[in-house]
mmCIF file of C-alpha atoms in Angstrom:
data_model
loop_
_atom_site.group_PDB
_atom_site.id
_atom_site.type_symbol
_atom_site.label_atom_id
_atom_site.label_comp_id
_atom_site.label_asym_id
_atom_site.label_seq_id
_atom_site.Cartn_x
_atom_site.Cartn_y
_atom_site.Cartn_z
ATOM 1 C CA MET A 1 -10.465 22.741 -51.382
ATOM 2 C CA GLY A 2 -12.851 20.334 -49.884
ATOM 3 C CA ASP A 3 -10.514 17.649 -51.796
ATOM 4 C CA MET A 4 -7.807 18.659 -49.622
ATOM 5 C CA LEU A 5 -10.064 19.088 -46.187
ATOM 6 C CA GLU A 6 -11.166 15.615 -46.969
ATOM 7 C CA SER A 7 -7.824 14.538 -47.195
ATOM 8 C CA ILE A 8 -6.536 16.052 -43.694
ATOM 9 C CA TYR A 9 -10.087 14.614 -42.393
ATOM 10 C CA MET A 10 -9.187 11.080 -43.475
ATOM 11 C CA THR A 11 -5.168 11.173 -42.415
ATOM 12 C CA VAL A 12 -6.160 12.538 -38.677
ATOM 13 C CA VAL A 13 -8.664 9.175 -38.764
ATOM 14 C CA SER A 14 -6.569 7.118 -40.047
ATOM 15 C CA THR A 15 -3.797 8.663 -36.966
ATOM 16 C CA VAL A 16 -6.008 8.050 -34.358
ATOM 17 C CA SER A 17 -7.245 5.079 -35.578
ATOM 18 C CA LEU A 18 -3.721 3.204 -35.102
ATOM 19 C CA VAL A 19 -2.348 4.831 -32.409
ATOM 20 C CA GLY A 20 -6.479 3.219 -31.083
ATOM 21 C CA MET A 21 -4.678 -0.083 -32.226
ATOM 22 C CA PHE A 22 -1.078 -0.107 -31.060
ATOM 23 C CA PHE A 23 -3.081 1.399 -28.007
ATOM 24 C CA ILE A 24 -5.605 -2.229 -27.846
ATOM 25 C CA LEU A 25 -2.711 -4.296 -28.852
ATOM 26 C CA TYR A 26 -0.252 -3.268 -25.889
ATOM 27 C CA LEU A 27 -2.858 -3.338 -23.334
ATOM 28 C CA ILE A 28 -2.924 -7.278 -24.371
ATOM 29 C CA MET A 29 0.646 -7.688 -24.580
ATOM 30 C CA ARG A 30 0.378 -6.641 -21.289
ATOM 31 C CA ALA A 31 -1.913 -8.553 -20.248
ATOM 32 C CA THR A 32 -0.718 -11.775 -21.248
ATOM 33 C CA THR A 33 2.717 -11.307 -19.588
ATOM 34 C CA SER A 34 1.678 -10.101 -15.993
ATOM 35 C CA ARG A 35 2.541 -13.813 -14.742
ATOM 36 C CA TRP A 36 6.213 -13.660 -16.303
ATOM 37 C CA ARG A 37 6.538 -9.781 -14.846
ATOM 38 C CA GLU A 38 5.944 -10.750 -11.266
ATOM 39 C CA PHE A 39 8.990 -13.320 -11.571
ATOM 40 C CA GLU A 40 11.048 -10.570 -13.604
ATOM 41 C CA ALA A 41 10.533 -8.036 -10.872
ATOM 42 C CA LEU A 42 12.638 -10.637 -8.303
ATOM 43 C CA TYR A 43 14.456 -12.429 -10.790
ATOM 44 C CA PRO A 44 15.754 -10.779 -13.166
ATOM 45 C CA ALA A 45 18.342 -11.712 -16.067
ATOM 46 C CA ARG A 46 22.266 -12.100 -14.842
ATOM 47 C CA ASP A 47 25.273 -12.541 -16.957
ATOM 48 C CA ILE A 48 27.364 -15.536 -15.549
ATOM 49 C CA GLY A 49 29.278 -17.070 -18.124
ATOM 50 C CA LYS A 50 28.746 -19.751 -20.376
ATOM 51 C CA PRO A 51 25.737 -22.365 -19.352
ATOM 52 C CA VAL A 52 26.395 -25.932 -18.167
ATOM 53 C CA PHE A 53 23.623 -26.890 -20.968
ATOM 54 C CA THR A 54 20.532 -25.685 -22.923
ATOM 55 C CA GLU A 55 16.845 -27.305 -23.436
ATOM 56 C CA LYS A 56 14.756 -25.588 -25.518
ATOM 57 C CA ALA A 57 11.233 -26.338 -23.959
ATOM 58 C CA GLY A 58 7.992 -26.501 -26.404
ATOM 59 C CA ALA A 59 6.277 -24.477 -23.755
ATOM 60 C CA ILE A 60 5.917 -23.636 -19.874
ATOM 61 C CA ARG A 61 2.621 -22.600 -17.779
ATOM 62 C CA ILE A 62 2.870 -20.129 -15.088
ATOM 63 C CA ALA A 63 -0.370 -20.597 -12.929
ATOM 64 C CA GLN A 64 -1.420 -21.476 -9.425
ATOM 65 C CA PRO A 65 -0.367 -24.691 -8.068
ATOM 66 C CA GLY A 66 -2.801 -27.315 -8.371
ATOM 67 C CA PHE A 67 -5.248 -25.894 -11.406
ATOM 68 C CA ARG A 68 -4.586 -28.583 -14.165
ATOM 69 C CA PHE A 69 -6.459 -27.077 -16.727
ATOM 70 C CA GLY A 70 -6.161 -23.558 -16.591
ATOM 71 C CA HIS A 71 -8.666 -20.334 -17.056
ATOM 72 C CA LEU A 72 -11.409 -23.522 -17.022
ATOM 73 C CA SER A 73 -10.531 -24.907 -13.207
ATOM 74 C CA GLY A 74 -10.825 -21.261 -12.179
ATOM 75 C CA ASP A 75 -7.511 -20.125 -12.496
ATOM 76 C CA LEU A 76 -7.795 -16.679 -14.812
ATOM 77 C CA LYS A 77 -4.795 -15.556 -15.460
ATOM 78 C CA SER A 78 -2.827 -18.967 -16.312
ATOM 79 C CA ARG A 79 -0.987 -18.611 -18.709
ATOM 80 C CA VAL A 80 1.471 -20.610 -21.265
ATOM 81 C CA TYR A 81 4.358 -19.229 -23.014
ATOM 82 C CA PRO A 82 5.296 -20.384 -26.061
ATOM 83 C CA PRO A 83 8.948 -21.934 -27.015
ATOM 84 C CA VAL A 84 11.323 -21.390 -24.313
ATOM 85 C CA THR A 85 15.292 -21.834 -23.779
ATOM 86 C CA PHE A 86 15.865 -23.181 -20.403
ATOM 87 C CA ASP A 87 19.975 -22.673 -19.633
ATOM 88 C CA LEU A 88 21.465 -24.557 -16.891
ATOM 89 C CA TYR A 89 24.169 -22.793 -14.371
ATOM 90 C CA ASN A 90 25.901 -24.640 -11.440
ATOM 91 C CA GLU A 91 23.525 -21.630 -9.468
ATOM 92 C CA GLY A 92 20.412 -21.541 -11.356
ATOM 93 C CA LEU A 93 18.003 -21.685 -14.003
ATOM 94 C CA ALA A 94 18.231 -19.077 -16.786
ATOM 95 C CA LEU A 95 14.384 -18.859 -19.149
ATOM 96 C CA SER A 96 14.412 -16.775 -22.095
ATOM 97 C CA VAL A 97 11.022 -16.972 -24.309
ATOM 98 C CA MET A 98 12.081 -17.092 -27.918
ATOM 99 C CA PRO A 99 11.364 -14.482 -30.917
ATOM 100 C CA PRO A 100 9.537 -13.389 -32.120
ATOM 101 C CA PHE A 101 6.817 -14.192 -28.405
ATOM 102 C CA LYS A 102 9.262 -12.322 -26.513
ATOM 103 C CA TYR A 103 8.133 -9.423 -26.296
ATOM 104 C CA GLY A 104 7.189 -8.185 -23.234
ATOM 105 C CA CYS A 105 8.838 -11.428 -21.253
ATOM 106 C CA ARG A 106 12.743 -10.199 -20.379
ATOM 107 C CA ASP A 107 14.866 -12.829 -19.302
ATOM 108 C CA LEU A 108 15.074 -14.772 -16.134
ATOM 109 C CA PHE A 109 17.599 -16.067 -13.925
ATOM 110 C CA LEU A 110 15.482 -18.504 -11.276
ATOM 111 C CA PRO A 111 18.417 -19.266 -7.976
ATOM 112 C CA PHE A 112 18.645 -23.033 -6.595
ATOM 113 C CA ALA A 113 18.975 -21.572 -3.131
ATOM 114 C CA GLU A 114 14.938 -19.913 -3.402
ATOM 115 C CA MET A 115 13.513 -22.752 -5.949
ATOM 116 C CA THR A 116 11.568 -26.086 -4.850
ATOM 117 C CA VAL A 117 10.342 -28.210 -7.091
ATOM 118 C CA GLU A 118 7.222 -29.704 -7.026
ATOM 119 C CA PRO A 119 4.946 -32.359 -8.983
ATOM 120 C CA ALA A 120 2.804 -30.081 -11.067
ATOM 121 C CA PRO A 121 -0.796 -31.759 -12.603
ATOM 122 C CA TRP A 122 -0.360 -29.599 -15.986
ATOM 123 C CA THR A 123 -1.529 -31.939 -18.685
ATOM 124 C CA ILE A 124 -2.888 -35.124 -19.397
ATOM 125 C CA GLY A 125 0.186 -36.872 -18.636
ATOM 126 C CA LYS A 126 1.371 -37.058 -14.136
ATOM 127 C CA GLY A 127 4.958 -36.095 -15.212
ATOM 128 C CA ASP A 128 5.376 -32.789 -15.233
ATOM 129 C CA TYR A 129 7.331 -30.744 -11.984
ATOM 130 C CA GLY A 130 6.308 -27.005 -10.963
ATOM 131 C CA LEU A 131 9.335 -24.936 -10.124
ATOM 132 C CA ARG A 132 8.134 -22.790 -6.883
ATOM 133 C CA MET A 133 10.268 -19.507 -6.019
ATOM 134 C CA GLU A 134 10.814 -18.273 -2.418
ATOM 135 C CA GLY A 135 10.051 -14.198 -3.901
ATOM 136 C CA VAL A 136 6.794 -15.445 -5.930
ATOM 137 C CA GLU A 137 3.744 -16.547 -3.826
ATOM 138 C CA GLY A 138 0.627 -18.693 -5.624
ATOM 139 C CA ILE A 139 2.131 -19.552 -8.656
ATOM 140 C CA GLU A 140 4.745 -22.020 -10.404
ATOM 141 C CA ILE A 141 6.667 -21.758 -13.596
ATOM 142 C CA GLN A 142 5.054 -25.362 -14.960
ATOM 143 C CA ALA A 143 7.466 -27.392 -17.454
ATOM 144 C CA TYR A 144 7.036 -30.685 -18.921
ATOM 145 C CA SER A 145 8.761 -33.953 -17.471
ATOM 146 C CA THR A 146 11.079 -33.994 -20.200
ATOM 147 C CA THR A 147 13.039 -30.901 -20.575
ATOM 148 C CA ILE A 148 12.761 -30.577 -16.160
ATOM 149 C CA ALA A 149 14.185 -34.626 -16.955
ATOM 150 C CA ALA A 150 17.577 -33.380 -19.460
ATOM 151 C CA LEU A 151 17.887 -30.250 -17.151
ATOM 152 C CA ALA A 152 18.876 -32.302 -13.857
ATOM 153 C CA GLU A 153 20.783 -35.152 -15.939
ATOM 154 C CA HIS A 154 23.852 -32.055 -15.334
ATOM 155 C CA SER A 155 22.632 -30.641 -12.212
ATOM 156 C CA GLU A 156 22.840 -32.771 -8.894
ATOM 157 C CA VAL A 157 21.063 -30.338 -6.925
ATOM 158 C CA LEU A 158 18.112 -30.148 -9.728
ATOM 159 C CA ARG A 159 18.309 -33.985 -9.816
ATOM 160 C CA LEU A 160 17.890 -33.590 -6.008
ATOM 161 C CA MET A 161 14.688 -31.686 -6.431
ATOM 162 C CA VAL A 162 13.067 -33.296 -8.911
ATOM 163 C CA LYS A 163 14.014 -36.915 -6.415
ATOM 164 C CA ARG A 164 11.945 -35.202 -4.044
ATOM 165 C CA ALA A 165 9.126 -34.172 -6.503
ATOM 166 C CA ASP A 166 8.667 -37.390 -7.315
ATOM 167 C CA LEU A 167 8.445 -39.020 -4.365
ATOM 168 C CA LEU A 168 6.219 -36.190 -2.678
ATOM 169 C CA ARG A 169 3.930 -37.664 -6.526
ATOM 170 C CA GLU A 170 3.640 -41.403 -5.199
ATOM 171 C CA GLN A 171 3.096 -40.542 -1.399
ATOM 172 C CA ARG A 172 0.239 -37.819 -2.507
ATOM 173 C CA ASP A 173 -0.841 -41.176 -5.593
ATOM 174 C CA THR A 174 -1.047 -43.586 -2.354
#
C-alpha cells in the first residue's frame, strides 16, 4: 500500500513540476517575442503571390532607434531575432523567422507605403538600416546593410529609401 501511495505522490509531483516548467518557458518565450508582437498586431502576413526576391538575413534586431548596444545602453526590451527571411514584393517586405526560432513569431508584411528607412547604428559598422513603420512608434526593425542593399537592388522604392537614409547619415556625420 505504501509503494502505491508513493507512486501516486511522485506522479502528482512530476506532473505539477512539468506543468510549472512549461508555464515558465511559455512566459520566457512570450517576453522575448514582445517586440515582434507589436508589429504583428498591425502588419500581419498576407498571401500576395510569389516574391520578386528573397534574402536570408543572419539576424535582425527590434529596438529603440539610436541605442547601439541594446540593453547595455538602456533599451531593456531590445531583442535580436535569429535567421530571418525577407521576401520582397512590389508592395512591401514580408519577414519570417526561420524554424526552430519561429515559434511565437508570426510572419509580418511591411508595406512600403507606411515604411521609412533610417540609418541605424546597430553594429560596429556604420551602414546598418532601421525600418520604421507608421503604426509602431518608438521602435524599428534594424537590419544589416548587406541585407537591405541586396533587397534594394530589386526594388526602386526601397533603393530610393536607402539613398535617403544614406544622405541623412552623411549629413549627420558632417
